Short mmCIF file of C-alpha atoms and ligand atoms in Angstrom, two decimals:
data_model
loop_
_atom_site.label_atom_id
_atom_site.label_comp_id
_atom_site.label_asym_id
_atom_site.label_seq_id
_atom_site.Cartn_x
_atom_site.Cartn_y
_atom_site.Cartn_z
CA MET A 1 47.86 18.46 -92.66
CA THR A 2 48.07 20.19 -89.29
CA ASN A 3 49.31 18.52 -86.08
CA PHE A 4 46.06 16.57 -85.80
CA ASP A 5 45.83 14.04 -82.98
CA ALA A 6 43.46 11.28 -84.15
CA GLY A 7 43.37 9.53 -80.77
CA ALA A 8 42.38 12.72 -78.97
CA ALA A 9 39.69 13.37 -81.57
CA ILE A 10 38.20 9.88 -81.14
CA ASP A 11 38.20 10.34 -77.36
CA ALA A 12 36.36 13.65 -77.75
CA LEU A 13 33.87 12.11 -80.16
CA THR A 14 33.04 9.07 -78.08
CA ASP A 15 33.51 10.13 -74.46
CA LEU A 16 30.50 12.12 -73.29
CA ASP A 17 32.21 12.41 -69.92
CA HIS A 18 35.48 13.68 -71.37
CA PRO A 19 37.62 15.15 -68.56
CA VAL A 20 38.12 18.52 -70.31
CA LYS A 21 34.37 18.92 -70.71
CA ARG A 22 33.50 17.57 -67.26
CA LYS A 23 36.04 19.72 -65.41
CA THR A 24 34.89 22.85 -67.23
CA ALA A 25 31.25 22.03 -66.47
CA GLU A 26 32.07 21.49 -62.78
CA TRP A 27 34.07 24.69 -62.64
CA ALA A 28 31.31 26.67 -64.39
CA ALA A 29 28.58 25.29 -62.13
CA GLU A 30 30.61 26.40 -59.14
CA ASN A 31 31.94 29.73 -60.39
CA LEU A 32 29.37 30.99 -62.88
CA ASP A 33 26.21 30.22 -60.96
CA ASP A 34 24.96 33.77 -60.60
CA PRO A 35 21.91 34.12 -58.33
CA THR A 36 20.95 37.35 -60.12
CA LEU A 37 20.65 35.64 -63.52
CA SER A 38 16.83 35.82 -63.75
CA GLU A 39 16.91 39.48 -62.81
CA ARG A 40 19.68 40.25 -65.30
CA ASP A 41 17.86 38.28 -67.98
CA ARG A 42 14.73 40.37 -67.36
CA ASP A 43 16.74 43.64 -67.36
CA CYS A 44 19.12 42.68 -70.23
CA ARG A 45 22.23 43.08 -68.07
CA PHE A 46 25.63 41.62 -68.90
CA TRP A 47 27.69 39.95 -66.14
CA ALA A 48 31.16 41.55 -66.31
CA GLU A 49 32.34 39.62 -63.25
CA GLY A 50 31.45 36.34 -64.98
CA TRP A 51 33.51 37.38 -68.00
CA THR A 52 36.51 38.10 -65.76
CA ARG A 53 36.16 34.73 -64.03
CA ALA A 54 35.99 32.95 -67.40
CA ALA A 55 39.06 34.85 -68.56
CA GLU A 56 40.95 33.90 -65.38
CA ARG A 57 40.06 30.30 -66.14
CA GLY A 58 41.74 30.73 -69.56
CA ILE A 59 38.55 30.52 -71.63
CA THR A 60 39.27 33.75 -73.52
CA ALA A 61 42.75 32.51 -74.37
CA LEU A 62 42.05 28.94 -75.42
CA MET A 63 43.37 28.66 -78.96
CA VAL A 64 45.58 31.72 -79.40
CA ASP A 65 49.30 31.17 -79.85
CA PRO A 66 51.11 31.25 -76.48
CA GLY A 67 53.38 33.96 -77.92
CA TYR A 68 50.40 36.33 -77.69
CA GLY A 69 49.23 35.15 -74.28
CA GLY A 70 47.07 32.29 -75.54
CA GLY A 71 46.65 28.74 -74.32
CA GLY A 72 47.73 27.19 -77.65
CA HIS A 73 44.98 24.55 -77.51
CA ASP A 74 43.51 22.90 -80.59
CA VAL A 75 39.95 23.05 -81.93
CA ILE A 76 38.89 19.80 -80.25
CA HIS A 77 40.04 20.95 -76.81
CA ALA A 78 38.27 24.29 -77.30
CA LEU A 79 35.03 22.58 -78.34
CA LEU A 80 35.13 20.33 -75.28
CA THR A 81 35.70 23.40 -73.11
CA PHE A 82 32.72 25.24 -74.59
CA GLU A 83 30.53 22.16 -74.27
CA GLY A 84 31.43 22.05 -70.59
CA LEU A 85 30.79 25.78 -70.27
CA GLY A 86 27.36 25.41 -71.87
CA TYR A 87 26.55 22.56 -69.51
CA GLY A 88 27.70 24.26 -66.32
CA CYS A 89 26.82 27.89 -67.01
CA ARG A 90 23.12 28.71 -67.31
CA ASP A 91 23.87 32.23 -68.47
CA ALA A 92 23.98 31.56 -72.22
CA GLY A 93 24.24 35.32 -72.68
CA LEU A 94 27.71 35.04 -71.14
CA ALA A 95 28.80 31.82 -72.87
CA PHE A 96 27.72 33.04 -76.33
CA PRO A 97 29.90 36.17 -76.56
CA LEU A 98 32.81 34.26 -75.00
CA SER A 99 32.51 31.78 -77.83
CA THR A 100 32.37 34.49 -80.51
CA GLN A 101 35.67 35.87 -79.20
CA VAL A 102 37.32 32.47 -79.37
CA TRP A 103 35.79 31.20 -82.62
CA THR A 104 35.51 34.38 -84.67
CA MET A 105 37.39 37.45 -83.45
CA GLN A 106 40.67 35.92 -82.30
CA PRO A 107 41.15 33.56 -85.29
CA LEU A 108 40.54 36.46 -87.71
CA ILE A 109 43.14 38.66 -86.07
CA GLU A 110 45.58 35.77 -85.68
CA ARG A 111 45.14 34.61 -89.30
CA PHE A 112 44.97 37.92 -91.11
CA GLY A 113 46.49 40.47 -88.73
CA THR A 114 49.93 42.02 -89.10
CA GLU A 115 52.43 41.38 -86.32
CA GLN A 116 51.65 44.85 -84.97
CA GLN A 117 47.89 44.17 -84.94
CA LYS A 118 48.37 40.82 -83.21
CA GLN A 119 50.58 42.43 -80.55
CA ARG A 120 48.07 45.22 -80.12
CA TYR A 121 44.93 43.14 -79.67
CA LEU A 122 45.58 39.48 -78.90
CA PRO A 123 47.22 39.67 -75.45
CA GLY A 124 44.37 41.89 -74.17
CA MET A 125 41.75 39.63 -75.75
CA CYS A 126 43.37 36.57 -74.16
CA SER A 127 43.43 38.19 -70.72
CA GLY A 128 39.77 39.16 -71.16
CA GLU A 129 40.47 42.90 -70.92
CA LEU A 130 39.73 43.59 -74.58
CA LYS A 131 36.54 42.56 -76.35
CA ALA A 132 35.86 42.66 -80.06
CA SER A 133 32.69 42.75 -82.14
CA PHE A 134 32.17 41.40 -85.66
CA CYS A 135 30.33 43.98 -87.78
CA ILE A 136 28.93 42.85 -91.10
CA THR A 137 25.10 42.89 -90.87
CA GLU A 138 23.17 46.03 -91.75
CA ALA A 139 19.47 46.85 -91.59
CA GLU A 140 19.11 46.17 -95.32
CA SER A 141 21.88 43.63 -95.74
CA GLY A 142 21.51 40.46 -93.68
CA SER A 143 21.81 37.14 -95.49
CA ASP A 144 22.69 39.17 -98.59
CA THR A 145 25.91 40.08 -96.86
CA PHE A 146 27.72 41.83 -99.67
CA ALA A 147 24.83 44.20 -100.40
CA MET A 148 26.26 46.33 -97.60
CA GLU A 149 26.18 50.10 -97.73
CA THR A 150 28.89 50.81 -95.18
CA SER A 151 31.62 52.23 -97.35
CA PHE A 152 35.03 53.80 -97.35
CA THR A 153 36.81 56.28 -99.54
CA VAL A 154 40.55 56.69 -99.86
CA GLU A 155 42.20 60.03 -99.34
CA THR A 156 45.71 59.83 -100.68
CA PRO A 157 47.47 63.11 -100.14
CA SER A 158 48.59 64.16 -103.62
CA GLY A 159 52.14 65.11 -104.33
CA GLN A 160 53.38 64.06 -100.88
CA GLU A 161 55.58 61.08 -101.39
CA GLY A 162 55.69 58.61 -98.52
CA VAL A 163 52.52 59.94 -96.91
CA GLU A 164 50.14 57.15 -96.03
CA PRO A 165 46.58 57.04 -97.38
CA VAL A 166 43.66 57.76 -95.09
CA TYR A 167 40.55 55.55 -95.30
CA VAL A 168 37.33 57.35 -94.44
CA LEU A 169 34.70 54.91 -93.17
CA SER A 170 30.95 55.62 -92.92
CA GLY A 171 27.88 53.49 -92.31
CA THR A 172 25.83 51.67 -89.72
CA LYS A 173 26.01 48.02 -88.68
CA SER A 174 23.06 46.34 -86.97
CA TYR A 175 22.51 43.56 -84.40
CA ILE A 176 26.12 43.58 -83.26
CA THR A 177 26.89 41.18 -80.41
CA MET A 178 28.83 42.85 -77.57
CA ALA A 179 28.86 46.25 -79.30
CA PRO A 180 28.18 48.19 -76.07
CA GLN A 181 31.18 46.48 -74.44
CA ALA A 182 33.53 46.27 -77.39
CA ASP A 183 36.97 47.86 -77.47
CA VAL A 184 37.49 47.10 -81.14
CA PHE A 185 35.13 46.54 -84.07
CA ILE A 186 35.97 44.26 -86.98
CA VAL A 187 34.13 46.14 -89.72
CA PHE A 188 33.33 45.05 -93.27
CA ALA A 189 32.99 47.97 -95.71
CA THR A 190 32.89 48.41 -99.46
CA SER A 191 34.80 50.79 -101.68
CA ASN A 192 32.10 50.46 -104.34
CA PRO A 193 28.79 48.58 -103.86
CA GLU A 194 28.78 47.68 -107.58
CA LEU A 195 31.84 45.50 -107.04
CA GLY A 196 29.88 43.19 -104.70
CA GLN A 197 32.14 40.93 -102.66
CA TRP A 198 35.23 42.08 -104.60
CA GLY A 199 34.94 45.60 -103.20
CA VAL A 200 34.93 44.64 -99.55
CA THR A 201 37.72 45.41 -97.08
CA VAL A 202 37.89 44.72 -93.34
CA PHE A 203 39.00 47.37 -90.85
CA LEU A 204 39.92 47.12 -87.18
CA VAL A 205 38.28 50.17 -85.66
CA ASP A 206 39.02 51.06 -82.04
CA ALA A 207 35.91 52.02 -80.11
CA GLU A 208 37.33 55.42 -79.17
CA THR A 209 38.01 56.42 -82.79
CA PRO A 210 36.31 59.77 -83.47
CA GLY A 211 33.05 59.12 -85.36
CA VAL A 212 32.24 55.76 -83.72
CA SER A 213 28.96 55.67 -81.85
CA VAL A 214 27.19 52.70 -80.31
CA GLY A 215 23.40 52.72 -80.08
CA PRO A 216 21.38 51.64 -77.06
CA ASN A 217 21.28 47.99 -76.04
CA ARG A 218 18.55 46.25 -78.10
CA PRO A 219 16.40 43.94 -75.97
CA LYS A 220 15.87 40.57 -77.62
CA MET A 221 13.98 37.30 -77.19
CA GLY A 222 16.89 35.33 -75.71
CA LEU A 223 20.58 35.82 -74.90
CA ARG A 224 19.25 38.89 -73.15
CA THR A 225 22.33 39.19 -70.97
CA THR A 226 24.51 39.58 -74.07
CA PRO A 227 24.91 43.27 -74.93
CA PHE A 228 23.62 43.88 -78.47
CA ALA A 229 23.42 47.15 -80.41
CA ASP A 230 23.84 48.98 -83.69
CA VAL A 231 27.14 50.74 -84.36
CA SER A 232 27.61 53.79 -86.55
CA PHE A 233 30.77 55.01 -88.18
CA ASP A 234 30.66 58.64 -89.21
CA ARG A 235 33.61 59.58 -91.38
CA CYS A 236 36.05 57.62 -89.20
CA ARG A 237 39.59 58.29 -90.35
CA LEU A 238 41.70 55.14 -90.45
CA GLY A 239 45.19 54.30 -91.59
CA PRO A 240 46.81 51.34 -93.39
CA GLY A 241 47.60 49.87 -89.96
CA ASP A 242 43.86 49.51 -89.37
CA VAL A 243 43.26 47.33 -92.45
CA LEU A 244 42.86 43.63 -91.62
CA GLY A 245 44.35 41.55 -94.43
CA SER A 246 44.60 43.66 -97.56
CA ILE A 247 42.37 46.08 -99.42
CA GLY A 248 39.67 44.07 -101.20
CA SER A 249 40.22 40.84 -99.23
CA GLY A 250 36.97 41.10 -97.24
CA ALA A 251 35.23 38.20 -98.99
CA SER A 252 37.99 35.73 -98.21
CA ILE A 253 38.15 36.94 -94.60
CA PHE A 254 34.38 36.45 -94.35
CA SER A 255 34.62 32.88 -95.74
CA SER A 256 37.38 32.09 -93.33
CA ALA A 257 35.25 33.36 -90.41
CA MET A 258 32.29 31.37 -91.60
CA GLU A 259 33.69 28.09 -92.89
CA ALA A 260 33.66 25.95 -89.77
CA GLU A 261 33.41 28.54 -87.03
CA ARG A 262 29.72 29.12 -87.77
CA ALA A 263 29.12 25.66 -86.29
CA PHE A 264 31.73 25.76 -83.54
CA VAL A 265 29.99 28.75 -81.95
CA LEU A 266 27.17 26.32 -81.09
CA ALA A 267 29.33 24.02 -78.93
CA GLY A 268 28.04 25.75 -75.78
CA GLN A 269 24.51 25.13 -76.94
CA ILE A 270 25.24 21.41 -77.30
CA GLY A 271 26.46 21.39 -73.70
CA ALA A 272 23.27 23.19 -72.67
CA MET A 273 21.18 20.52 -74.49
CA GLU A 274 22.85 17.83 -72.42
CA ARG A 275 22.13 19.74 -69.19
CA GLN A 276 18.48 20.17 -70.21
CA LEU A 277 18.26 16.44 -70.87
CA ASP A 278 19.79 15.56 -67.49
CA ASP A 279 17.41 18.01 -65.78
CA ALA A 280 14.44 16.55 -67.66
CA VAL A 281 15.45 12.99 -66.70
CA THR A 282 15.71 14.00 -63.04
CA PHE A 283 12.36 15.77 -63.20
CA SER A 284 10.72 12.78 -64.88
CA ARG A 285 11.83 10.60 -61.95
CA THR A 286 10.69 12.97 -59.21
CA ARG A 287 7.44 14.38 -60.60
CA SER A 288 4.52 12.00 -60.18
CA GLN A 289 1.05 12.15 -61.72
CA PHE A 290 -1.65 9.48 -61.69
CA GLY A 291 0.33 7.73 -58.95
CA GLN A 292 3.51 7.18 -60.93
CA PRO A 293 6.64 9.10 -61.98
CA ILE A 294 5.91 10.87 -65.27
CA GLY A 295 8.98 9.17 -66.79
CA ASP A 296 7.04 5.89 -66.64
CA PHE A 297 4.67 7.25 -69.27
CA GLN A 298 5.96 6.14 -72.61
CA ALA A 299 5.15 9.50 -74.17
CA VAL A 300 7.50 11.22 -71.71
CA SER A 301 10.28 8.62 -71.86
CA HIS A 302 10.27 8.68 -75.66
CA ARG A 303 10.54 12.45 -75.58
CA LEU A 304 13.65 12.05 -73.42
CA ALA A 305 14.99 9.52 -75.92
CA ASP A 306 14.40 12.04 -78.72
CA MET A 307 16.30 14.70 -76.76
CA LYS A 308 19.19 12.27 -76.38
CA LEU A 309 19.12 11.39 -80.08
CA ARG A 310 19.13 15.05 -81.13
CA HIS A 311 21.95 15.90 -78.75
CA ASP A 312 24.19 13.05 -79.85
CA ASN A 313 23.52 13.68 -83.56
CA ALA A 314 24.33 17.37 -83.22
CA ARG A 315 27.48 16.58 -81.27
CA LEU A 316 28.69 14.01 -83.80
CA GLN A 317 28.12 16.45 -86.67
CA LEU A 318 29.98 19.17 -84.81
CA TYR A 319 33.03 17.02 -84.08
CA ARG A 320 33.06 15.71 -87.65
CA ALA A 321 33.30 19.30 -88.89
CA ALA A 322 36.00 19.97 -86.29
CA ILE A 323 38.04 16.93 -87.32
CA LEU A 324 37.89 17.93 -90.99
CA ASP A 325 38.90 21.47 -90.06
CA ALA A 326 41.73 20.26 -87.82
CA GLN A 327 42.99 18.02 -90.63
CA GLY A 328 42.98 21.00 -92.98
CA ARG A 329 40.31 19.35 -95.16
CA PRO A 330 37.29 21.18 -96.61
CA SER A 331 34.67 21.55 -93.89
CA MET A 332 32.11 23.93 -95.42
CA GLU A 333 29.39 21.33 -96.02
CA ALA A 334 30.01 19.48 -92.73
CA ALA A 335 29.91 22.78 -90.83
CA ALA A 336 26.67 23.85 -92.53
CA LEU A 337 25.09 20.48 -91.64
CA ALA A 338 26.37 20.76 -88.08
CA LYS A 339 25.04 24.31 -87.77
CA ILE A 340 21.57 23.25 -88.96
CA GLN A 341 21.53 20.19 -86.73
CA ALA A 342 22.87 21.89 -83.60
CA SER A 343 20.68 24.98 -83.85
CA GLU A 344 17.41 23.27 -84.82
CA ALA A 345 17.90 20.35 -82.44
CA ALA A 346 18.51 22.78 -79.60
CA VAL A 347 15.19 24.54 -80.27
CA ALA A 348 13.28 21.25 -80.52
CA SER A 349 14.85 19.89 -77.34
CA ALA A 350 14.39 23.10 -75.36
CA LEU A 351 10.70 22.98 -76.28
CA ASP A 352 10.57 19.33 -75.23
CA ALA A 353 12.15 20.34 -71.90
CA VAL A 354 9.38 22.92 -71.39
CA LEU A 355 6.71 20.33 -72.20
CA THR A 356 8.27 17.76 -69.87
CA HIS A 357 8.35 20.23 -66.98
CA GLY A 358 4.75 21.34 -67.55
CA ALA A 359 3.97 24.70 -65.96
CA GLN A 360 7.34 24.63 -64.18
CA GLY A 361 8.87 24.70 -67.64
CA TYR A 362 6.86 27.73 -68.65
CA VAL A 363 7.22 30.02 -65.63
CA THR A 364 10.40 32.03 -65.36
CA GLU A 365 11.59 30.98 -61.90
CA PHE A 366 12.88 27.51 -62.84
CA GLY A 367 14.96 28.73 -65.80
CA VAL A 368 13.65 26.11 -68.26
CA GLU A 369 11.90 28.61 -70.54
CA GLN A 370 15.07 30.71 -70.60
CA ASP A 371 16.90 27.96 -72.47
CA LEU A 372 14.24 27.91 -75.19
CA ARG A 373 14.49 31.67 -75.70
CA ASN A 374 18.29 31.52 -75.66
CA VAL A 375 18.68 28.84 -78.31
CA ALA A 376 16.20 30.35 -80.78
CA GLY A 377 18.86 32.84 -81.95
CA GLY A 378 21.02 29.94 -83.15
CA VAL A 379 18.87 29.41 -86.23
CA VAL A 380 19.52 33.04 -87.25
CA TYR A 381 23.04 34.16 -86.31
CA GLY A 382 26.06 32.92 -88.24
CA GLY A 383 23.82 32.47 -91.31
CA THR A 384 20.20 31.33 -91.03
CA SER A 385 19.14 27.70 -91.37
CA ASP A 386 17.84 28.53 -94.86
CA VAL A 387 21.23 29.88 -95.86
CA GLN A 388 22.94 26.76 -94.46
CA ARG A 389 20.59 24.59 -96.52
CA ASN A 390 21.52 26.67 -99.56
CA ILE A 391 25.18 25.82 -98.91
CA VAL A 392 24.43 22.10 -98.58
CA ALA A 393 22.24 22.15 -101.72
CA ARG A 394 24.95 23.98 -103.67
CA MET A 395 27.53 21.42 -102.57
CA LEU A 396 25.20 18.65 -103.68
CA GLY A 397 25.21 20.28 -107.10
CA ARG A 398 21.70 21.66 -106.72
CA ARG A 399 21.25 25.41 -106.64
CA GLY A 400 20.17 26.59 -103.22
CA GLY A 401 19.48 30.29 -103.74
C1 FAD B 501 21.57 36.67 -81.48
C2 FAD B 501 22.11 37.29 -82.74
C3 FAD B 501 23.42 37.76 -82.76
C4 FAD B 501 23.93 38.39 -83.90
N1 FAD B 501 25.21 38.90 -83.87
C5 FAD B 501 25.71 39.52 -84.97
C6 FAD B 501 27.02 40.10 -84.93
O1 FAD B 501 27.73 40.06 -83.91
N2 FAD B 501 27.48 40.71 -86.04
C7 FAD B 501 26.76 40.79 -87.18
O2 FAD B 501 27.24 41.35 -88.17
N3 FAD B 501 25.48 40.27 -87.24
C8 FAD B 501 24.96 39.66 -86.17
N4 FAD B 501 23.66 39.13 -86.19
C9 FAD B 501 22.86 39.30 -87.37
C10 FAD B 501 22.75 38.00 -88.18
O3 FAD B 501 23.98 37.68 -88.77
C11 FAD B 501 21.65 38.21 -89.21
O4 FAD B 501 20.42 38.35 -88.47
C12 FAD B 501 21.52 37.05 -90.18
O5 FAD B 501 22.62 37.03 -91.06
C13 FAD B 501 20.22 37.13 -91.00
O6 FAD B 501 20.03 38.39 -91.56
P1 FAD B 501 18.64 39.16 -91.37
O7 FAD B 501 18.32 39.18 -89.92
O8 FAD B 501 18.74 40.47 -92.06
O9 FAD B 501 17.55 38.27 -92.08
P2 FAD B 501 17.26 38.19 -93.65
O10 FAD B 501 18.51 37.94 -94.40
O11 FAD B 501 16.44 39.35 -94.06
O12 FAD B 501 16.37 36.88 -93.72
C14 FAD B 501 14.97 36.87 -93.45
C15 FAD B 501 14.44 35.49 -93.85
O13 FAD B 501 14.68 35.26 -95.25
C16 FAD B 501 15.43 34.08 -95.43
N5 FAD B 501 16.38 34.25 -96.54
C17 FAD B 501 17.13 35.35 -96.84
N6 FAD B 501 17.89 35.10 -97.91
C18 FAD B 501 17.64 33.83 -98.29
C19 FAD B 501 18.11 32.99 -99.34
N7 FAD B 501 19.06 33.38 -100.20
N8 FAD B 501 17.64 31.74 -99.42
C20 FAD B 501 16.69 31.28 -98.53
N9 FAD B 501 16.21 32.03 -97.53
C21 FAD B 501 16.67 33.28 -97.41
C22 FAD B 501 16.19 33.90 -94.12
O14 FAD B 501 16.56 32.54 -93.92
C23 FAD B 501 15.14 34.35 -93.10
O15 FAD B 501 14.22 33.32 -92.88
C24 FAD B 501 23.14 38.51 -85.06
C25 FAD B 501 21.82 38.01 -85.04
C26 FAD B 501 21.31 37.42 -83.91
C27 FAD B 501 19.90 36.92 -83.90
#
């Protein structure tokens, strides 16, 4: 068991006004309230200044070992921080890539990296100067992750003892979060597609490596302020120092990235659900129709109750997965359930927020519709809801595809 603090976990689970969450939300509302958000959302522009402010606050360093410039916080503290960030920062396109750094990129490098790799990347990632992207999806290989075509060959100079092998990487990865901003790509590639998951190796590829090219930013439904592009690798020459883990260990690195982290990435979204609920409650008190506040109509008040129920359920599922993970217990099923609950509840509640606000919910200027577009991606990234249900069904002993 890890150094799990049961009291702190119970506080996090039961205290919706937890000081870590509240202080982060207050800080975010004050420091990440960007008046150009609607414009940037329309134009698909990232807010670099917001990233720097978040980094200065320590958000990019939360869980990394202090020896590499990290804050050394545990999973529960990091979840509370991201909940607060999601509540206080309306730019989900900023909060989302921050969370992928903390929940996916940094743990992978910290868990599987060599000392040299950790020294090379983690301090810069903690300070916010370096950004990483996770590259597994391809145009023809989405949920069927290990059907990837991105491949590598090994050139081992013959007859030259002590000369290191060269790995030659080629292929294209699609829908990569932060690709246009990334300094390093965490790339999954196969040595032989017939080997399926057993042939997969992970490489750390610096963005300036000859042969790396990043496509244009791909506009999307929501999270429009998050840069998003395809990345191609054309005969990139890499060395043993660029291998993350060992040759052929890609499948276990992927499982590690996906076990509980797939749910934790949604912590910001749970914070955003709470903000939407608070906004909807305020609106239901101040907007009157037929001579009474709309919140006095049972239909409206029950919708608010449903938003509350969804939020609290999603939150409880998320912290349950976190507690299991922090205790070093299996968390795959709990994380899959939490991912389904958090992502689908967020879509349902964001739609309820639009309905509650009427036309004000639908026009762009009030920001309500933005939340709906932003949360829709949650049912796709990190494994679709269908794939999560497959995991749950498999764990119940029923095949899930
Ligand atoms: C906002 C966003 C950010 C992303 N960021 C990244 C990133 O940084 N790095 C990265 O590598 N990828 C990223 N992705 C890609 C994401 O991981 C994939 O979109 C996802 O894995 C699904 O793959 P797909 O889009 O090819 O859909 P498909 O796999 O083609 O699925 C299409 C439909 O078929 C269903 N389906 C497929 N297989 C099964 C099955 N076995 N059982 C039941 N239903 C099934 C799916 O649920 C879905 O409804 C991102 C996607 C989004 C939307």
